[in-house]
Amino acid sequence: MQYPRDAIATTPDPREPGVIPRLELFVEKMAGHPVPWHAFAEGEVFRIGAHRKNDLVLDDPMVSQFHCKLRVVGGVWRVEDQSSTNGTRLDGVRIRDADLPLPHGRLEIGGSVIRISEAGARPQEELPATASFGALHGRSAAMRRLFALLEQIAATDATVLIQGESGTGKEVIATEIVQRGPRRDGKLVIVDGGAIAPSLVESELFGHVRGAFTGADSDRIGAFEAANGGTLFLDEIGELPLEVQPKLLRALESREIRRVGETQTRKIDVRVIAATNRDLEVEVNQRRFREDLYYRLSVVSVMVPPLRERLEDIPDLVTAFLQQAGAAESQALFTPEVLADLATHQWPGNVRELRNYVERAIVLKSAAPAKSGTYRVVSAATPNINLDLSFRESKEQVIEAFDRAYLSALLTWSNGNVSQASRRAGMDRIHLHRLLQRYGLRTVGNRRTGTSG
């Protein structure tokens, strides 16, 4: 749903330092409660729903736990429905996301009605001048706010939930928090929820005893025990199977674990940091993630902005990647014209994609503009359809053909370097190894080969 630009509720861009955008919300109707009453939305994100972690809590049985949110995007307030059960309506029209119109916007959420108007921006205290936090770099207001928050978090032992799109640097943030925290001398154990077979997740987290299941030939400690006294980083927590979530919740609350196949409980002393590229509030609404586990994990929440919302950080990031690669002499490749061109790209792969671009420029000794060949759209050919196969079999055949073609092209690009290939694809290295094995593709030295089968 779009409105003419002059009818959009614009606000001072929150990327400008020292500015806190504000809206005033008048609740005109809410089932079983006297109205009207109002609240103020301040900052960059304001959440509305029935769960107590929202900024505006509506005690309305027709409102989802995390129903919708108001967010500032490019200086414009936007309303985003979070896959709510009963939907969100803006001025009578059901929307998934829409820019907020002037002079007032009227939201219908479940059985409640909220009238929204601008309240003007107010200044905030001066942001830190630092343009880095360890391996994290950026001088945008969004990143300086993030660095200030991370400094506070690192000094504590609190459970942390890091949310952001793939490639935004969530694992780097977790590592920096640990290195500055009270457990810096303890172990850091990483569990990638996206790279573990669902049937093995419980064993991976809690361990197992010999004979607990087929293939359990010996006792094995899990990640919680391995991280005892240190930190456990649960990457891609949104991939955790629903049946394992209650056991993780119990471990977090009781600080005890029990190995698979064992009745004895074991005390643990672990700090937990979790990360996900999913919107866990949407997952809670869809009943794919337990509400109580989300509440327990998000003692402190960190939202990592995508690169497209902080394009002014690209020069700093390019310089940092060149230094990390020991190629400071390649700085001359990134002329003002090249940097200006990079700032016009949307970077769907975020910081990881930019890093891959810089590494490619170092190798090729050319930083060609992003639109002139580095990123290209490939038209998909119509697949051959065999009606003698079932729909499922035909679909699997097409998917396998795509996987083989993509993986072959990926290995050709990386010259057989699986680590580089996994970074370019935004894929866990172990998962990439498994796919290569599944499709009979393997690497020998720096050369890709294919095997039959």
Short mmCIF file of C-alpha atoms in Angstrom, two decimals:
data_model
loop_
_atom_site.label_atom_id
_atom_site.label_comp_id
_atom_site.label_asym_id
_atom_site.label_seq_id
_atom_site.Cartn_x
_atom_site.Cartn_y
_atom_site.Cartn_z
CA MET A 1 0.00 0.00 0.00
CA GLN A 2 1.66 3.24 -1.10
CA TYR A 3 0.71 6.92 -0.84
CA PRO A 4 1.94 9.97 -2.74
CA ARG A 5 5.25 11.11 -1.29
CA ASP A 6 3.83 14.42 -0.02
CA ALA A 7 1.18 12.51 1.95
CA ILE A 8 3.64 10.29 3.81
CA ALA A 9 4.36 10.76 7.50
CA THR A 10 7.99 11.80 7.24
CA THR A 11 10.15 12.25 10.28
CA PRO A 12 13.73 13.35 10.87
CA ASP A 13 15.93 10.52 9.67
CA PRO A 14 17.07 8.49 12.71
CA ARG A 15 20.35 7.89 10.94
CA GLU A 16 21.16 11.49 11.81
CA PRO A 17 22.89 11.58 15.20
CA GLY A 18 21.06 13.12 18.12
CA VAL A 19 17.53 12.53 16.78
CA ILE A 20 14.76 10.39 18.29
CA PRO A 21 11.65 10.27 16.04
CA ARG A 22 8.32 10.18 17.88
CA LEU A 23 4.69 9.30 17.20
CA GLU A 24 1.65 9.72 19.42
CA LEU A 25 -0.75 6.78 19.53
CA PHE A 26 -4.37 7.24 20.68
CA VAL A 27 -6.11 3.97 21.52
CA GLU A 28 -9.71 4.77 20.54
CA LYS A 29 -11.11 1.27 21.05
CA MET A 30 -10.00 -1.81 22.94
CA ALA A 31 -12.30 -4.62 24.02
CA GLY A 32 -13.19 -4.48 27.73
CA HIS A 33 -11.17 -1.37 28.52
CA PRO A 34 -12.07 2.30 28.91
CA VAL A 35 -10.85 4.51 26.11
CA PRO A 36 -9.29 6.70 24.91
CA TRP A 37 -5.76 6.53 26.25
CA HIS A 38 -2.45 7.18 24.52
CA ALA A 39 1.22 6.33 24.33
CA PHE A 40 4.29 7.67 22.58
CA ALA A 41 6.42 5.74 20.10
CA GLU A 42 10.06 6.75 20.28
CA GLY A 43 13.15 5.47 18.54
CA GLU A 44 13.40 3.43 15.38
CA VAL A 45 11.10 0.47 16.19
CA PHE A 46 7.87 0.34 18.22
CA ARG A 47 6.11 -3.01 18.73
CA ILE A 48 2.39 -3.55 19.32
CA GLY A 49 0.77 -6.78 20.51
CA ALA A 50 -0.62 -8.79 23.41
CA HIS A 51 2.74 -10.01 24.76
CA ARG A 52 4.22 -8.02 27.62
CA LYS A 53 7.50 -7.54 25.76
CA ASN A 54 5.78 -5.17 23.30
CA ASP A 55 6.11 -1.41 23.62
CA LEU A 56 2.31 -1.08 23.47
CA VAL A 57 0.52 -4.01 25.10
CA LEU A 58 -3.10 -4.55 24.04
CA ASP A 59 -5.19 -6.77 26.29
CA ASP A 60 -7.36 -7.86 23.38
CA PRO A 61 -8.06 -11.56 22.65
CA MET A 62 -8.09 -10.82 18.90
CA VAL A 63 -4.58 -9.33 18.98
CA SER A 64 -1.60 -11.64 18.31
CA GLN A 65 1.27 -11.91 20.75
CA PHE A 66 3.48 -9.82 18.44
CA HIS A 67 0.94 -8.25 16.11
CA CYS A 68 2.71 -5.47 14.22
CA LYS A 69 5.44 -2.90 14.53
CA LEU A 70 6.10 0.67 13.53
CA ARG A 71 9.54 1.21 12.06
CA VAL A 72 11.45 4.14 10.62
CA VAL A 73 12.84 3.32 7.16
CA GLY A 74 14.70 6.06 5.32
CA GLY A 75 13.05 8.80 7.39
CA VAL A 76 9.53 7.41 6.83
CA TRP A 77 7.40 5.61 9.41
CA ARG A 78 6.29 2.20 8.17
CA VAL A 79 3.69 -0.20 9.58
CA GLU A 80 4.62 -3.90 9.28
CA ASP A 81 2.26 -6.76 10.13
CA GLN A 82 4.07 -9.68 11.77
CA SER A 83 2.04 -12.53 10.29
CA SER A 84 -0.69 -11.84 12.83
CA THR A 85 -3.74 -14.10 13.02
CA ASN A 86 -6.36 -11.41 12.35
CA GLY A 87 -4.27 -9.03 10.26
CA THR A 88 -3.54 -5.30 10.41
CA ARG A 89 -5.60 -2.64 8.65
CA LEU A 90 -4.43 0.85 7.85
CA ASP A 91 -7.24 3.29 7.06
CA GLY A 92 -9.54 0.35 6.40
CA VAL A 93 -7.19 -1.54 4.04
CA ARG A 94 -5.54 -4.78 5.15
CA ILE A 95 -1.79 -4.48 4.72
CA ARG A 96 1.36 -6.51 5.10
CA ASP A 97 3.48 -3.37 5.26
CA ALA A 98 2.72 0.22 4.31
CA ASP A 99 4.02 3.74 4.77
CA LEU A 100 2.07 5.75 7.32
CA PRO A 101 0.01 8.60 5.77
CA LEU A 102 -0.65 12.14 7.04
CA PRO A 103 -2.30 13.88 8.78
CA HIS A 104 -3.30 10.79 10.78
CA GLY A 105 -3.16 7.05 10.31
CA ARG A 106 -5.83 4.78 11.70
CA LEU A 107 -4.79 1.25 12.61
CA GLU A 108 -7.27 -1.56 13.21
CA ILE A 109 -5.61 -4.38 15.14
CA GLY A 110 -7.84 -7.26 16.21
CA GLY A 111 -10.73 -5.60 18.07
CA SER A 112 -8.74 -2.44 18.81
CA VAL A 113 -8.45 0.85 16.94
CA ILE A 114 -5.41 3.12 17.22
CA ARG A 115 -5.12 6.62 15.75
CA ILE A 116 -1.55 7.69 15.06
CA SER A 117 -0.13 11.17 14.58
CA GLU A 118 3.32 12.71 14.55
CA ALA A 119 4.65 14.08 17.83
CA GLY A 120 7.84 15.57 16.42
CA ALA A 121 11.38 14.42 17.10
CA ARG A 122 13.29 15.17 20.25
CA PRO A 123 17.05 15.36 20.72
CA GLN A 124 18.90 12.60 22.49
CA GLU A 125 22.17 12.52 24.33
CA GLU A 126 25.29 12.67 22.20
CA LEU A 127 26.24 9.38 20.58
CA PRO A 128 29.69 7.83 21.14
CA ALA A 129 32.26 9.02 18.62
CA THR A 130 33.80 5.56 18.17
CA ALA A 131 33.50 4.05 14.69
CA SER A 132 34.34 0.49 15.67
CA PHE A 133 33.74 -2.22 18.23
CA GLY A 134 36.54 -4.70 17.78
CA ALA A 135 36.03 -6.30 14.36
CA LEU A 136 32.79 -4.32 13.82
CA HIS A 137 33.05 -1.06 11.89
CA GLY A 138 30.73 1.83 11.03
CA ARG A 139 30.28 5.49 11.86
CA SER A 140 26.54 5.65 11.07
CA ALA A 141 24.24 6.62 13.92
CA ALA A 142 22.68 3.14 13.89
CA MET A 143 26.04 1.43 14.41
CA ARG A 144 27.24 3.88 17.04
CA ARG A 145 24.03 3.20 18.97
CA LEU A 146 24.72 -0.51 18.57
CA PHE A 147 28.33 -0.15 19.78
CA ALA A 148 27.16 1.71 22.90
CA LEU A 149 24.63 -1.04 23.63
CA LEU A 150 27.20 -3.79 23.09
CA GLU A 151 29.60 -2.12 25.54
CA GLN A 152 26.91 -2.30 28.20
CA ILE A 153 25.99 -5.89 27.37
CA ALA A 154 29.57 -7.14 27.30
CA ALA A 155 30.19 -6.09 30.90
CA THR A 156 27.38 -8.36 32.14
CA ASP A 157 26.66 -12.08 32.19
CA ALA A 158 23.14 -11.73 30.74
CA THR A 159 21.60 -14.00 28.12
CA VAL A 160 21.59 -12.22 24.76
CA LEU A 161 19.51 -12.67 21.60
CA ILE A 162 21.06 -11.24 18.42
CA GLN A 163 18.67 -10.83 15.49
CA GLY A 164 19.50 -9.74 11.97
CA GLU A 165 19.57 -10.83 8.36
CA SER A 166 22.12 -13.32 7.08
CA GLY A 167 25.52 -11.75 6.60
CA THR A 168 25.11 -8.86 9.05
CA GLY A 169 27.81 -10.12 11.43
CA LYS A 170 25.91 -11.79 14.26
CA GLU A 171 28.68 -14.27 15.04
CA VAL A 172 31.24 -11.46 15.06
CA ILE A 173 29.08 -9.57 17.57
CA ALA A 174 28.83 -12.64 19.80
CA THR A 175 32.62 -13.08 19.70
CA GLU A 176 33.25 -9.43 20.58
CA ILE A 177 30.80 -9.61 23.51
CA VAL A 178 32.62 -12.66 24.87
CA GLN A 179 36.09 -11.12 24.47
CA ARG A 180 35.04 -8.10 26.54
CA GLY A 181 32.98 -9.98 29.11
CA PRO A 182 33.60 -11.62 32.49
CA ARG A 183 33.97 -15.01 30.77
CA ARG A 184 36.66 -13.93 28.31
CA ASP A 185 39.03 -16.59 29.66
CA GLY A 186 36.44 -19.37 29.38
CA LYS A 187 35.59 -21.52 26.39
CA LEU A 188 33.41 -20.29 23.55
CA VAL A 189 31.45 -23.19 22.07
CA ILE A 190 29.45 -22.59 18.87
CA VAL A 191 26.46 -24.67 17.82
CA ASP A 192 25.00 -23.98 14.36
CA GLY A 193 21.34 -25.01 14.47
CA GLY A 194 21.11 -24.89 10.70
CA ALA A 195 23.84 -27.50 10.19
CA ILE A 196 22.60 -30.25 12.55
CA ALA A 197 20.14 -32.98 11.63
CA PRO A 198 16.95 -32.47 13.71
CA SER A 199 17.30 -35.95 15.22
CA LEU A 200 20.77 -35.10 16.58
CA VAL A 201 20.09 -31.64 18.05
CA GLU A 202 19.33 -32.91 21.55
CA SER A 203 22.52 -34.98 21.64
CA GLU A 204 24.53 -32.06 20.27
CA LEU A 205 23.29 -29.75 23.03
CA PHE A 206 23.12 -32.08 26.02
CA GLY A 207 25.28 -35.10 25.11
CA HIS A 208 24.35 -38.77 25.34
CA VAL A 209 25.37 -41.98 27.05
CA ARG A 210 26.44 -45.16 25.35
CA GLY A 211 23.50 -47.10 23.93
CA ALA A 212 21.08 -44.15 24.13
CA PHE A 213 20.23 -44.63 20.45
CA THR A 214 21.51 -46.46 17.39
CA GLY A 215 25.05 -45.35 16.70
CA ALA A 216 25.74 -44.11 20.25
CA ASP A 217 28.81 -46.32 20.74
CA SER A 218 30.26 -44.28 23.61
CA ASP A 219 29.43 -41.52 26.06
CA ARG A 220 29.59 -38.02 24.60
CA ILE A 221 29.41 -34.63 26.29
CA GLY A 222 27.19 -31.99 24.71
CA ALA A 223 27.77 -28.32 23.98
CA PHE A 224 26.47 -27.18 27.36
CA GLU A 225 29.00 -29.30 29.25
CA ALA A 226 31.78 -28.40 26.83
CA ALA A 227 31.11 -24.69 27.47
CA ASN A 228 30.91 -25.03 31.26
CA GLY A 229 32.45 -21.95 32.83
CA GLY A 230 32.36 -20.14 29.49
CA THR A 231 29.89 -19.17 26.77
CA LEU A 232 27.61 -21.16 24.48
CA PHE A 233 26.73 -19.45 21.20
CA LEU A 234 23.57 -20.91 19.68
CA ASP A 235 23.62 -19.75 16.07
CA GLU A 236 20.42 -20.00 13.99
CA ILE A 237 18.32 -20.68 17.10
CA GLY A 238 15.22 -20.26 14.94
CA GLU A 239 15.99 -23.64 13.33
CA LEU A 240 15.67 -25.48 16.64
CA PRO A 241 13.03 -28.25 16.39
CA LEU A 242 9.89 -27.53 18.38
CA GLU A 243 10.19 -30.76 20.37
CA VAL A 244 13.66 -29.80 21.68
CA GLN A 245 12.71 -26.27 22.71
CA PRO A 246 11.17 -27.23 26.12
CA LYS A 247 14.42 -29.02 27.06
CA LEU A 248 16.49 -25.97 26.14
CA LEU A 249 14.14 -23.77 28.17
CA ARG A 250 14.51 -26.07 31.18
CA ALA A 251 18.31 -25.97 30.87
CA LEU A 252 18.30 -22.17 30.75
CA GLU A 253 16.02 -21.83 33.75
CA SER A 254 17.40 -24.56 36.02
CA ARG A 255 21.03 -24.43 34.84
CA GLU A 256 20.92 -28.19 34.69
CA ILE A 257 21.14 -30.61 31.78
CA ARG A 258 20.58 -34.33 31.34
CA ARG A 259 22.33 -36.35 28.70
CA VAL A 260 20.18 -38.36 26.30
CA GLY A 261 19.57 -41.79 27.81
CA GLU A 262 20.56 -40.72 31.32
CA THR A 263 18.47 -39.96 34.42
CA GLN A 264 21.15 -38.02 36.29
CA THR A 265 21.14 -34.23 35.97
CA ARG A 266 24.33 -32.20 35.78
CA LYS A 267 24.83 -28.62 36.94
CA ILE A 268 26.16 -26.18 34.35
CA ASP A 269 27.53 -22.66 34.54
CA VAL A 270 27.19 -21.23 31.05
CA ARG A 271 26.38 -17.87 29.51
CA VAL A 272 24.13 -18.26 26.48
CA ILE A 273 24.19 -16.00 23.44
CA ALA A 274 21.72 -16.88 20.68
CA ALA A 275 21.38 -15.55 17.15
CA THR A 276 18.90 -15.92 14.32
CA ASN A 277 18.11 -14.46 10.91
CA ARG A 278 14.42 -15.20 11.49
CA ASP A 279 11.93 -12.84 13.09
CA LEU A 280 11.23 -14.85 16.24
CA GLU A 281 8.17 -12.72 17.00
CA VAL A 282 6.63 -13.95 13.75
CA GLU A 283 7.72 -17.50 14.63
CA VAL A 284 5.93 -17.17 17.98
CA ASN A 285 2.76 -15.98 16.22
CA GLN A 286 2.95 -18.97 13.86
CA ARG A 287 3.54 -21.34 16.81
CA ARG A 288 6.85 -22.47 15.38
CA PHE A 289 8.79 -21.10 18.35
CA ARG A 290 7.80 -21.28 21.99
CA GLU A 291 6.79 -17.97 23.52
CA ASP A 292 8.37 -18.80 26.89
CA LEU A 293 11.69 -19.76 25.27
CA TYR A 294 11.71 -16.53 23.26
CA TYR A 295 11.09 -14.59 26.47
CA ARG A 296 13.93 -16.42 28.22
CA LEU A 297 16.42 -15.93 25.39
CA SER A 298 15.66 -12.25 24.84
CA VAL A 299 16.72 -11.01 28.29
CA VAL A 300 18.69 -8.53 26.21
CA SER A 301 17.87 -8.16 22.49
CA VAL A 302 20.21 -6.81 19.84
CA MET A 303 18.91 -5.88 16.38
CA VAL A 304 21.65 -5.68 13.75
CA PRO A 305 20.77 -3.31 10.88
CA PRO A 306 21.19 -4.57 7.30
CA LEU A 307 23.87 -2.92 5.20
CA ARG A 308 21.30 -1.24 2.94
CA GLU A 309 20.19 0.84 5.95
CA ARG A 310 23.72 2.06 6.69
CA LEU A 311 25.30 2.57 3.30
CA GLU A 312 27.42 5.42 4.67
CA ASP A 313 29.49 2.75 6.45
CA ILE A 314 30.76 1.19 3.21
CA PRO A 315 34.05 3.19 3.02
CA ASP A 316 34.97 2.18 6.59
CA LEU A 317 34.05 -1.45 5.93
CA VAL A 318 36.08 -1.58 2.70
CA THR A 319 39.14 -0.20 4.50
CA ALA A 320 38.71 -2.70 7.34
CA PHE A 321 38.42 -5.66 4.95
CA LEU A 322 41.51 -4.56 3.06
CA GLN A 323 43.49 -4.35 6.31
CA GLN A 324 42.22 -7.75 7.47
CA ALA A 325 43.33 -9.25 4.16
CA GLY A 326 46.77 -7.60 4.42
CA ALA A 327 46.07 -5.73 1.20
CA ALA A 328 46.10 -2.08 2.26
CA GLU A 329 47.86 -1.26 -1.00
CA SER A 330 44.64 -2.15 -2.85
CA GLN A 331 42.89 0.86 -1.31
CA ALA A 332 43.62 2.77 -4.52
CA LEU A 333 41.20 0.47 -6.36
CA PHE A 334 38.30 1.93 -4.42
CA THR A 335 38.12 5.40 -5.88
CA PRO A 336 35.40 7.88 -4.83
CA GLU A 337 33.50 6.88 -7.99
CA VAL A 338 33.60 3.18 -7.06
CA LEU A 339 32.54 3.87 -3.46
CA ALA A 340 29.67 6.05 -4.69
CA ASP A 341 28.55 3.22 -6.97
CA LEU A 342 28.71 0.70 -4.13
CA ALA A 343 26.37 2.93 -2.13
CA THR A 344 23.67 2.47 -4.79
CA HIS A 345 23.57 -1.31 -4.37
CA GLN A 346 21.08 -2.94 -1.99
CA TRP A 347 23.53 -5.64 -0.76
CA PRO A 348 21.08 -8.50 -0.10
CA GLY A 349 23.99 -10.49 1.35
CA ASN A 350 24.86 -7.60 3.67
CA VAL A 351 28.38 -7.19 5.07
CA ARG A 352 29.36 -10.72 4.03
CA GLU A 353 28.54 -9.86 0.42
CA LEU A 354 30.59 -6.66 0.59
CA ARG A 355 33.54 -8.56 2.08
CA ASN A 356 33.38 -11.10 -0.77
CA TYR A 357 33.32 -8.22 -3.25
CA VAL A 358 36.43 -6.68 -1.68
CA GLU A 359 38.25 -10.03 -1.69
CA ARG A 360 37.39 -10.49 -5.36
CA ALA A 361 38.70 -7.00 -6.14
CA ILE A 362 41.99 -7.83 -4.42
CA VAL A 363 42.42 -11.02 -6.45
CA LEU A 364 41.43 -9.48 -9.79
CA LYS A 365 43.16 -6.15 -9.00
CA SER A 366 40.01 -4.40 -10.20
CA ALA A 367 37.06 -2.95 -8.27
CA ALA A 368 34.60 -2.88 -11.15
CA PRO A 369 31.37 -1.05 -10.29
CA ALA A 370 28.87 -3.39 -8.70
CA LYS A 371 26.35 -2.91 -11.51
CA SER A 372 28.73 -3.66 -14.37
CA GLY A 373 29.06 -7.39 -14.00
CA THR A 374 29.90 -8.31 -10.43
CA TYR A 375 26.23 -8.82 -9.70
CA ARG A 376 24.08 -10.05 -12.53
CA VAL A 377 20.59 -11.46 -12.91
CA VAL A 378 20.42 -14.88 -14.53
CA SER A 379 17.24 -15.76 -16.36
CA ALA A 380 15.94 -19.19 -15.42
CA ALA A 381 15.30 -21.55 -18.32
CA THR A 382 12.05 -23.49 -18.35
CA PRO A 383 12.85 -26.94 -16.92
CA ASN A 384 12.11 -30.10 -18.87
CA ILE A 385 8.85 -31.56 -17.59
CA ASN A 386 8.32 -35.32 -17.52
CA LEU A 387 4.63 -36.07 -16.90
CA ASP A 388 5.46 -39.74 -16.33
CA LEU A 389 6.82 -38.63 -12.96
CA SER A 390 4.73 -37.43 -10.04
CA PHE A 391 4.70 -33.72 -9.16
CA ARG A 392 6.96 -34.39 -6.17
CA GLU A 393 9.45 -36.43 -8.21
CA SER A 394 9.55 -33.79 -10.97
CA LYS A 395 10.09 -31.01 -8.45
CA GLU A 396 12.91 -32.90 -6.73
CA GLN A 397 14.54 -33.49 -10.13
CA VAL A 398 14.48 -29.77 -10.94
CA ILE A 399 15.81 -28.84 -7.49
CA GLU A 400 18.64 -31.34 -7.80
CA ALA A 401 19.57 -29.94 -11.22
CA PHE A 402 19.67 -26.41 -9.76
CA ASP A 403 21.73 -27.52 -6.76
CA ARG A 404 24.27 -29.26 -8.97
CA ALA A 405 24.55 -26.26 -11.33
CA TYR A 406 24.83 -23.75 -8.49
CA LEU A 407 27.40 -25.77 -6.54
CA SER A 408 29.48 -26.41 -9.66
CA ALA A 409 29.52 -22.70 -10.51
CA LEU A 410 30.35 -21.86 -6.89
CA LEU A 411 33.33 -24.21 -6.79
CA THR A 412 34.55 -22.95 -10.18
CA TRP A 413 34.41 -19.37 -8.86
CA SER A 414 36.34 -20.29 -5.68
CA ASN A 415 38.80 -22.51 -7.55
CA GLY A 416 37.83 -25.36 -5.25
CA ASN A 417 38.27 -23.40 -2.01
CA VAL A 418 35.31 -24.55 0.11
CA SER A 419 35.80 -21.87 2.77
CA GLN A 420 35.62 -19.10 0.18
CA ALA A 421 32.68 -20.82 -1.52
CA SER A 422 30.71 -21.07 1.74
CA ARG A 423 31.27 -17.36 2.46
CA ARG A 424 30.18 -16.36 -1.06
CA ALA A 425 27.02 -18.49 -0.79
CA GLY A 426 26.20 -17.34 2.75
CA MET A 427 26.21 -21.01 3.74
CA ASP A 428 27.72 -22.88 6.67
CA ARG A 429 30.90 -24.66 5.56
CA ILE A 430 29.86 -28.00 7.05
CA HIS A 431 26.49 -27.80 5.29
CA LEU A 432 28.25 -27.05 2.00
CA HIS A 433 30.51 -30.08 2.48
CA ARG A 434 27.44 -32.25 2.97
CA LEU A 435 25.79 -30.94 -0.18
CA LEU A 436 28.95 -31.55 -2.20
CA GLN A 437 29.05 -35.08 -0.88
CA ARG A 438 25.36 -35.63 -1.62
CA TYR A 439 25.72 -34.59 -5.26
CA GLY A 440 29.06 -36.32 -5.87
CA LEU A 441 31.08 -33.12 -6.13
CA ARG A 442 34.38 -32.97 -4.37
CA THR A 443 37.55 -30.91 -4.35
CA VAL A 444 41.08 -32.16 -4.87
CA GLY A 445 43.63 -29.51 -4.02
CA ASN A 446 42.36 -26.46 -5.85
CA ARG A 447 40.56 -28.45 -8.53
CA ARG A 448 36.90 -29.44 -8.59
CA THR A 449 36.00 -32.92 -9.72
CA GLY A 450 32.75 -34.79 -10.12
CA THR A 451 31.94 -38.34 -9.11
CA SER A 452 29.21 -40.53 -10.36
CA GLY A 453 26.14 -41.35 -8.31
#
